[in-house]
mmCIF file of C-alpha atoms in Angstrom:
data_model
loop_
_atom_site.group_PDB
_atom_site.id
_atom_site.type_symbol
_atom_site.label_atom_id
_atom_site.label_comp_id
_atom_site.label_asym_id
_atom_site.label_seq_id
_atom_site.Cartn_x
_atom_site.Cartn_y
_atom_site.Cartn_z
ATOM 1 C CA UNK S 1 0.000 0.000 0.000
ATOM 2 C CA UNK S 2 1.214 3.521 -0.448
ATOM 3 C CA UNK S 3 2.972 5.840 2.396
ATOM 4 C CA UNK S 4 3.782 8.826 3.330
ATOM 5 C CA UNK S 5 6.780 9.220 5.946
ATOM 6 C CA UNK S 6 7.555 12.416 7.199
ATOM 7 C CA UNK S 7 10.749 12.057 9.598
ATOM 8 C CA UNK S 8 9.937 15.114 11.808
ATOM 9 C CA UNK S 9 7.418 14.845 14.124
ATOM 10 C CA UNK S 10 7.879 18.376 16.015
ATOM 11 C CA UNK S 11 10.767 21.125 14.972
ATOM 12 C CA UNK S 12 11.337 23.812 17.002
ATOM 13 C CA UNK S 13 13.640 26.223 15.236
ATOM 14 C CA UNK S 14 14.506 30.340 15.898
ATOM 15 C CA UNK S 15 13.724 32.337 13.772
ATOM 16 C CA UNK S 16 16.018 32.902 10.905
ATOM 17 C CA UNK S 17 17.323 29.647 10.990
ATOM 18 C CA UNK S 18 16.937 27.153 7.872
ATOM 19 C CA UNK S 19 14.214 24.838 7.811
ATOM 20 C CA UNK S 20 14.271 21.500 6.101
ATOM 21 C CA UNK S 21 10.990 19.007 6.669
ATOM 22 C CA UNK S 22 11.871 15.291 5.409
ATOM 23 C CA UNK S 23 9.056 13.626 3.382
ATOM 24 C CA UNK S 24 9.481 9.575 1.561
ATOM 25 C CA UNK S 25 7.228 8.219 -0.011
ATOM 26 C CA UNK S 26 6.437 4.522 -1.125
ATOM 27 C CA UNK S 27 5.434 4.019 -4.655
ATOM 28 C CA UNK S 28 7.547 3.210 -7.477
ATOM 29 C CA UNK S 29 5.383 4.886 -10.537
ATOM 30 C CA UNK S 30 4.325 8.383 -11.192
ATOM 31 C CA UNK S 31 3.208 10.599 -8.342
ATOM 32 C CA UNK S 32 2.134 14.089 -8.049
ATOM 33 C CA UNK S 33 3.480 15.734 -4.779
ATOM 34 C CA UNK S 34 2.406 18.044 -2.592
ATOM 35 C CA UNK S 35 2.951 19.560 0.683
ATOM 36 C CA UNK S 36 0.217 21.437 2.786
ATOM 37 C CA UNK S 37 0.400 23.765 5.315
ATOM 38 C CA UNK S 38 -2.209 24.148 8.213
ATOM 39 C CA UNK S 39 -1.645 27.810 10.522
ATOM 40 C CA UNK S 40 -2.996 27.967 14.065
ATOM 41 C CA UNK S 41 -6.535 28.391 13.584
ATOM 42 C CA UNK S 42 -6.777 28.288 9.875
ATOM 43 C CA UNK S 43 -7.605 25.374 7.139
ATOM 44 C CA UNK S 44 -5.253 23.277 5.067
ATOM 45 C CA UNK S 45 -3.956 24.974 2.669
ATOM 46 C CA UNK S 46 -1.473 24.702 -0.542
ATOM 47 C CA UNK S 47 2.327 25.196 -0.003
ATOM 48 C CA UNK S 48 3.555 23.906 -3.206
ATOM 49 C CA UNK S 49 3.292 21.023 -5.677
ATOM 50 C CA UNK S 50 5.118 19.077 -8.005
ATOM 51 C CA UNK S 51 3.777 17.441 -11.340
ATOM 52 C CA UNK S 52 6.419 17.200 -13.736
ATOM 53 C CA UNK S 53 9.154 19.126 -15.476
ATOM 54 C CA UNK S 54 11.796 21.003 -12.832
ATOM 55 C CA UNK S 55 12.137 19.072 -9.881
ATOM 56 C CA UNK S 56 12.688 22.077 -7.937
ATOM 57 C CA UNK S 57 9.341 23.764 -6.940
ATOM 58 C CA UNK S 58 8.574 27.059 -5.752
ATOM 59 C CA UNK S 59 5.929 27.833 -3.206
ATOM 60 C CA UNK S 60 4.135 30.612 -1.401
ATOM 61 C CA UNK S 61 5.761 32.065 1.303
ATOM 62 C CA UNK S 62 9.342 31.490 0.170
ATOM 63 C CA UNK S 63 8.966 27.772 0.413
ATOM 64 C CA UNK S 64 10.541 25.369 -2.269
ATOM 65 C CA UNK S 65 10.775 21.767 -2.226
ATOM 66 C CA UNK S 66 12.833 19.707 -4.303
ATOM 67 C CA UNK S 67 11.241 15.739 -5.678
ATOM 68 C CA UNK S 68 14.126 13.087 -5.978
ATOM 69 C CA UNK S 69 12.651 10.404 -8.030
ATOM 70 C CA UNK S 70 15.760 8.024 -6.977
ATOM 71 C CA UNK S 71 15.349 8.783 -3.212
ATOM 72 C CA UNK S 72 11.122 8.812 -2.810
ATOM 73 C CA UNK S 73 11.663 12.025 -1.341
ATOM 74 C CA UNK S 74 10.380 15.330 -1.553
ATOM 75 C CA UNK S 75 11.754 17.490 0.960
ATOM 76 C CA UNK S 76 10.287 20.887 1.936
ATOM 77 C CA UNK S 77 13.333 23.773 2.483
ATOM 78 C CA UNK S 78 13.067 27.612 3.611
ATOM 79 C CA UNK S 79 16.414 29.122 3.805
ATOM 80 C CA UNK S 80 15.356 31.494 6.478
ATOM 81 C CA UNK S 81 12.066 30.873 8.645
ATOM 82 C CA UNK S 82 10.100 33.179 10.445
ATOM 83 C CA UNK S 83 7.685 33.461 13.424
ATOM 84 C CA UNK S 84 4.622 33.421 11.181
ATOM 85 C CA UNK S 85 5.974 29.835 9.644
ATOM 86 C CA UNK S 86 4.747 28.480 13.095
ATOM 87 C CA UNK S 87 2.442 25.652 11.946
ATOM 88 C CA UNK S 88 1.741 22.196 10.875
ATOM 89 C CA UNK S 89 2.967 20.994 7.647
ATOM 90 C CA UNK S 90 1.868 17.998 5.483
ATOM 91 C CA UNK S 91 3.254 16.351 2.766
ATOM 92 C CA UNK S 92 1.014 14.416 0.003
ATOM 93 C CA UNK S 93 1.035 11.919 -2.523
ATOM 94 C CA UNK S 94 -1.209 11.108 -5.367
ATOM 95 C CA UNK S 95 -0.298 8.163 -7.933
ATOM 96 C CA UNK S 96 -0.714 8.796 -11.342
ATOM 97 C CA UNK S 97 -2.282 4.891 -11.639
ATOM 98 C CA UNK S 98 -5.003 5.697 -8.772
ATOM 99 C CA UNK S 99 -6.703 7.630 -11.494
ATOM 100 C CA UNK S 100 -8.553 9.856 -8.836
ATOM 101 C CA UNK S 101 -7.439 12.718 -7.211
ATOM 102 C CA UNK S 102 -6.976 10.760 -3.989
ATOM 103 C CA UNK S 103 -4.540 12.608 -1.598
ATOM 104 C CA UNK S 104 -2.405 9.873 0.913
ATOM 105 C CA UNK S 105 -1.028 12.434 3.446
ATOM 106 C CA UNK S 106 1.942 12.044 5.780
ATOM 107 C CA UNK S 107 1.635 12.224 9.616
ATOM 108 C CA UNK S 108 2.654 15.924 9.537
ATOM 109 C CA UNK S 109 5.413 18.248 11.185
ATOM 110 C CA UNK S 110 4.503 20.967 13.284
ATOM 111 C CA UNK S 111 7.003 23.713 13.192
ATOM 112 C CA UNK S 112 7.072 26.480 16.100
ATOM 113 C CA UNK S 113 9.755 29.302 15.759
ATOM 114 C CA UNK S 114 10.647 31.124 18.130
ATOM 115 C CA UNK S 115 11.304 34.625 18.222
ATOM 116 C CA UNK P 1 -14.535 33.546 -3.408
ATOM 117 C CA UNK P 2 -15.970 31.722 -0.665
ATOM 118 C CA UNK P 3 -14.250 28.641 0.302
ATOM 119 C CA UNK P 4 -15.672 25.060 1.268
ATOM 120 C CA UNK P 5 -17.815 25.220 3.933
ATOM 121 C CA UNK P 6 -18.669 23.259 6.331
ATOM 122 C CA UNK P 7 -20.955 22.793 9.441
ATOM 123 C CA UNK P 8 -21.198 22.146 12.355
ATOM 124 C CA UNK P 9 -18.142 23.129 13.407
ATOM 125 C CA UNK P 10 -17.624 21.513 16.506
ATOM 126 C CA UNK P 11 -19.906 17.908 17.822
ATOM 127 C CA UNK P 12 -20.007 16.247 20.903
ATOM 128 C CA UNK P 13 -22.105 12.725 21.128
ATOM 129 C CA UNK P 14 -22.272 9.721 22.688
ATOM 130 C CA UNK P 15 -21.483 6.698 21.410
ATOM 131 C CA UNK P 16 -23.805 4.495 19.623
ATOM 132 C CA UNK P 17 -25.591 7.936 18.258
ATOM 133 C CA UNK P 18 -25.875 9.121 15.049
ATOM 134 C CA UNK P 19 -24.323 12.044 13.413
ATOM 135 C CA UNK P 20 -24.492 14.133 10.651
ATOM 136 C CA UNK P 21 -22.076 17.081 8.943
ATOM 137 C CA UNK P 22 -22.736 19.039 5.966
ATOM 138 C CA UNK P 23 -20.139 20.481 3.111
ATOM 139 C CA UNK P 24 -20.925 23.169 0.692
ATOM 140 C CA UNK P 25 -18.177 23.214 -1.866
ATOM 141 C CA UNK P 26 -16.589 26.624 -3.833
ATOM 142 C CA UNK P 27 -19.574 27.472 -6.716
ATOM 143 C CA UNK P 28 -18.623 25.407 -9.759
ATOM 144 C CA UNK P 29 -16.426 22.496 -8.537
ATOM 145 C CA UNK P 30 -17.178 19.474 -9.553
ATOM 146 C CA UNK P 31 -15.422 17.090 -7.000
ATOM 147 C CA UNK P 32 -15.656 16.863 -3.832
ATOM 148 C CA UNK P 33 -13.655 15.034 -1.026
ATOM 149 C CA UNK P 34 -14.259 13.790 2.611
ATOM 150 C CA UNK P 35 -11.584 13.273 4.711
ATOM 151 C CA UNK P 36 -11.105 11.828 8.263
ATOM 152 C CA UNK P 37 -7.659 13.155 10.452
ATOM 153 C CA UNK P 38 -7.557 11.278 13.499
ATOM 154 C CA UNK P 39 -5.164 13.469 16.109
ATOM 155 C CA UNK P 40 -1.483 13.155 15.061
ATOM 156 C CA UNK P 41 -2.595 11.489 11.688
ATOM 157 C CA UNK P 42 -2.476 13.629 8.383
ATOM 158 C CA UNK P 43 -5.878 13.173 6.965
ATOM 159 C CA UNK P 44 -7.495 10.063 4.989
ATOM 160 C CA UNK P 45 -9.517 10.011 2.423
ATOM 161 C CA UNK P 46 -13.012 8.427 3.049
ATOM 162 C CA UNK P 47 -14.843 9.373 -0.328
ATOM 163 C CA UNK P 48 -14.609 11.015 -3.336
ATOM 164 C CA UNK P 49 -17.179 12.729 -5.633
ATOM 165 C CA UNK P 50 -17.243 13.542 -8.938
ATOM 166 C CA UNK P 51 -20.733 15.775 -9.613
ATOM 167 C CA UNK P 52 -22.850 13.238 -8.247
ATOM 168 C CA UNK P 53 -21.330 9.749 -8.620
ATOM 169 C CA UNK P 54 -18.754 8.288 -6.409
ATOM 170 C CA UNK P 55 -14.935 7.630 -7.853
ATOM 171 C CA UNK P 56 -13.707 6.298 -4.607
ATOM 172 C CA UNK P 57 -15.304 5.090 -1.453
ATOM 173 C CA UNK P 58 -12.513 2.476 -0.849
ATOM 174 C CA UNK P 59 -11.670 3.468 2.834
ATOM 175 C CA UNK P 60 -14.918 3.893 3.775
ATOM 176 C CA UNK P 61 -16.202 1.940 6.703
ATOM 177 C CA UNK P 62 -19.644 1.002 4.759
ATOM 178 C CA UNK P 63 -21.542 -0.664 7.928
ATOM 179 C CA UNK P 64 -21.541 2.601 9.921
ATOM 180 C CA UNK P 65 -20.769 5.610 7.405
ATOM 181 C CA UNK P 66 -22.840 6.985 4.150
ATOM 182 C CA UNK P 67 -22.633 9.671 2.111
ATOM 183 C CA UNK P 68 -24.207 11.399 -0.179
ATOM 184 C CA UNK P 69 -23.991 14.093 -3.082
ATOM 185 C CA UNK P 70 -27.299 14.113 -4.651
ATOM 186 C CA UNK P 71 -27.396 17.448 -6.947
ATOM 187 C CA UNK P 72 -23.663 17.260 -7.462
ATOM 188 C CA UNK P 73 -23.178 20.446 -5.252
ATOM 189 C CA UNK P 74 -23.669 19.884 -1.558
ATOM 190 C CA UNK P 75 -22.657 16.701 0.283
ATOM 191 C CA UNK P 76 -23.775 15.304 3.958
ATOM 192 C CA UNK P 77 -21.232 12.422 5.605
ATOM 193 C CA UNK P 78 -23.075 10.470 7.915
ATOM 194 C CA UNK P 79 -22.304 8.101 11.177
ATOM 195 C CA UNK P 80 -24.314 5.352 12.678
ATOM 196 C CA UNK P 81 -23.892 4.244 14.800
ATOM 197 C CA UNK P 82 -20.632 6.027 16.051
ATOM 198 C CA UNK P 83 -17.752 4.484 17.934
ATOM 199 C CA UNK P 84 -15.396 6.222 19.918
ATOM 200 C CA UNK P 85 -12.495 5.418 17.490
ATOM 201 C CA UNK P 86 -14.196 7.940 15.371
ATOM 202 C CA UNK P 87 -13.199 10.772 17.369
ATOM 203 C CA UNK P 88 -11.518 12.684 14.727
ATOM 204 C CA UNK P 89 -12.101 15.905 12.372
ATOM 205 C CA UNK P 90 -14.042 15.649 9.324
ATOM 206 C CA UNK P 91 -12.342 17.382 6.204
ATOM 207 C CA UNK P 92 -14.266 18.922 3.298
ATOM 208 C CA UNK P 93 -12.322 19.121 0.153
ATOM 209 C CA UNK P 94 -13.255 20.560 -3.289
ATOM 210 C CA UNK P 95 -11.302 20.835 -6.614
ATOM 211 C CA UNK P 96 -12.785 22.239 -9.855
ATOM 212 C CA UNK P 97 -11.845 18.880 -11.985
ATOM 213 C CA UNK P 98 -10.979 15.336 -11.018
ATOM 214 C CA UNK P 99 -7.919 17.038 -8.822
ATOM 215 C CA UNK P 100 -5.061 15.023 -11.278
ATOM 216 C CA UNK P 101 -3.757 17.498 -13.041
ATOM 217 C CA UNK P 102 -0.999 20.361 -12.116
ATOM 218 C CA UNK P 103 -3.894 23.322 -12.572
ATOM 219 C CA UNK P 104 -6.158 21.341 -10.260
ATOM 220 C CA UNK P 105 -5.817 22.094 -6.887
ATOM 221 C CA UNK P 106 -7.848 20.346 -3.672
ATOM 222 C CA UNK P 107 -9.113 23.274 -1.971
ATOM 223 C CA UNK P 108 -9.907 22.444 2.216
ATOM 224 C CA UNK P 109 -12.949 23.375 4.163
ATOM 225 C CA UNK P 110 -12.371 24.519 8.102
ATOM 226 C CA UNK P 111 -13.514 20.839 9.618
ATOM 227 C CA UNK P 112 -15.710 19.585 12.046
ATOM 228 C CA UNK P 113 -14.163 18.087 15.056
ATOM 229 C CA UNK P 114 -16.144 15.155 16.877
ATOM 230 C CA UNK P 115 -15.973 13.944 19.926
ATOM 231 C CA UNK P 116 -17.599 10.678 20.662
ATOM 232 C CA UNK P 117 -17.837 9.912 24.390
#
């Protein structure tokens, strides 16, 4: 069946600091990728997502997240975070062969940053 | 644009009671999503919509939840009877086509959190 792993259950980073969220996933054909972000009080909402072409994505926010097809991963990087990045994050998977728009989520990191 | 909305926001029953909760989607999308996110879980898919058929209702536990779609806008997710195991909030997702492709985007409603005691 197919997984989402995200390595980091809680980060707690200053602000400033560089932020890097692990995400694997388990599925050997053609995925689309996501990652989600939820803020303190809000609803899930769209980070960033990778479908093909450059396997570098750019997100809102100053996010980016790069897909390495050899490694299943699709790790989530901000060079510099700040306070307002305090929230949870969730990475997403959905197989081209699934043929619906199913979304298999990871467990989810939540990031606090402290001032 | 208003977003996916959803109500109530907030349910507290006992178990072995029923329970309803009730998703509008954004005007003009034509899928729509339930999902279930049990604390410290990301979220799982229960069912997904397409107008008014279903695409996927794999993960759905049949014997105790339905759901329905019936003009292709509006959706209800229903429990019964409830178990405490479904303690959990109750996502709302909608995407203007079948959510595959890199213009499609699953757009998420604010939840309703039950508590089954």
């Amino acid at each position: 069946a197919q997984s989402v792993s995200q390595h980091n259950h809680h980060v707690i980073l200053s602000e400033a600091a560089s932020l890097e969220l692990g995400c694997n996933y388990s599925y050997g054909g053609t995925v689309n990728l996501f990652w989600y972000v939820q803020y303190p009080g809000q609803h899930l909402q769209l980070l960033l997502k990778y479908f093909s072409g450059d396997p570098l994505v750019k997100g809102i926010k100053g996010f980016e997240a790069e897909f390495i097809k050899s490694k299943f991963s699709f790790n989530l990087r901000k060079p510099s975070v700040q306070w307002s990045d305090t929230a949870e994050y969730f990475c997403a998977v959905n197989s081209y062969s699934s043929n619906t728009g199913k979304l298999i989520f990871g467990q989810g990191t939540t990031l606090q940053v402290k001032p | 644009e208003a977003g996916v909305a959803q109500s109530p926001r907030y349910k507290i029953i006992e178990k072995r009671q029923s329970v309803a909760f009730w998703c509008n989607p954004i005007s003009g999308h034509a899928t729509l999503y339930w999902y279930q996110q049990i604390l410290g879980q990301g979220p799982k898919l229960l069912i997904q919509f397409q107008n008014n058929g279903v695409v996927d209702d794999s993960q759905l536990p049949k014997d105790r939840f339905s759901a329905e779609r019936l003009k292709g806008v509006d959706s209800t997710l229903k429990i019964q009877p409830a178990k405490l195991e479904d303690s959990a909030v109750y996502l709302c997702a909608s995407s203007l086509g079948s959510g595959r492709t890199s213009t499609d985007t699953q757009y998420f409603g604010p939840g309703t959190r039950l508590t089954v005691l």
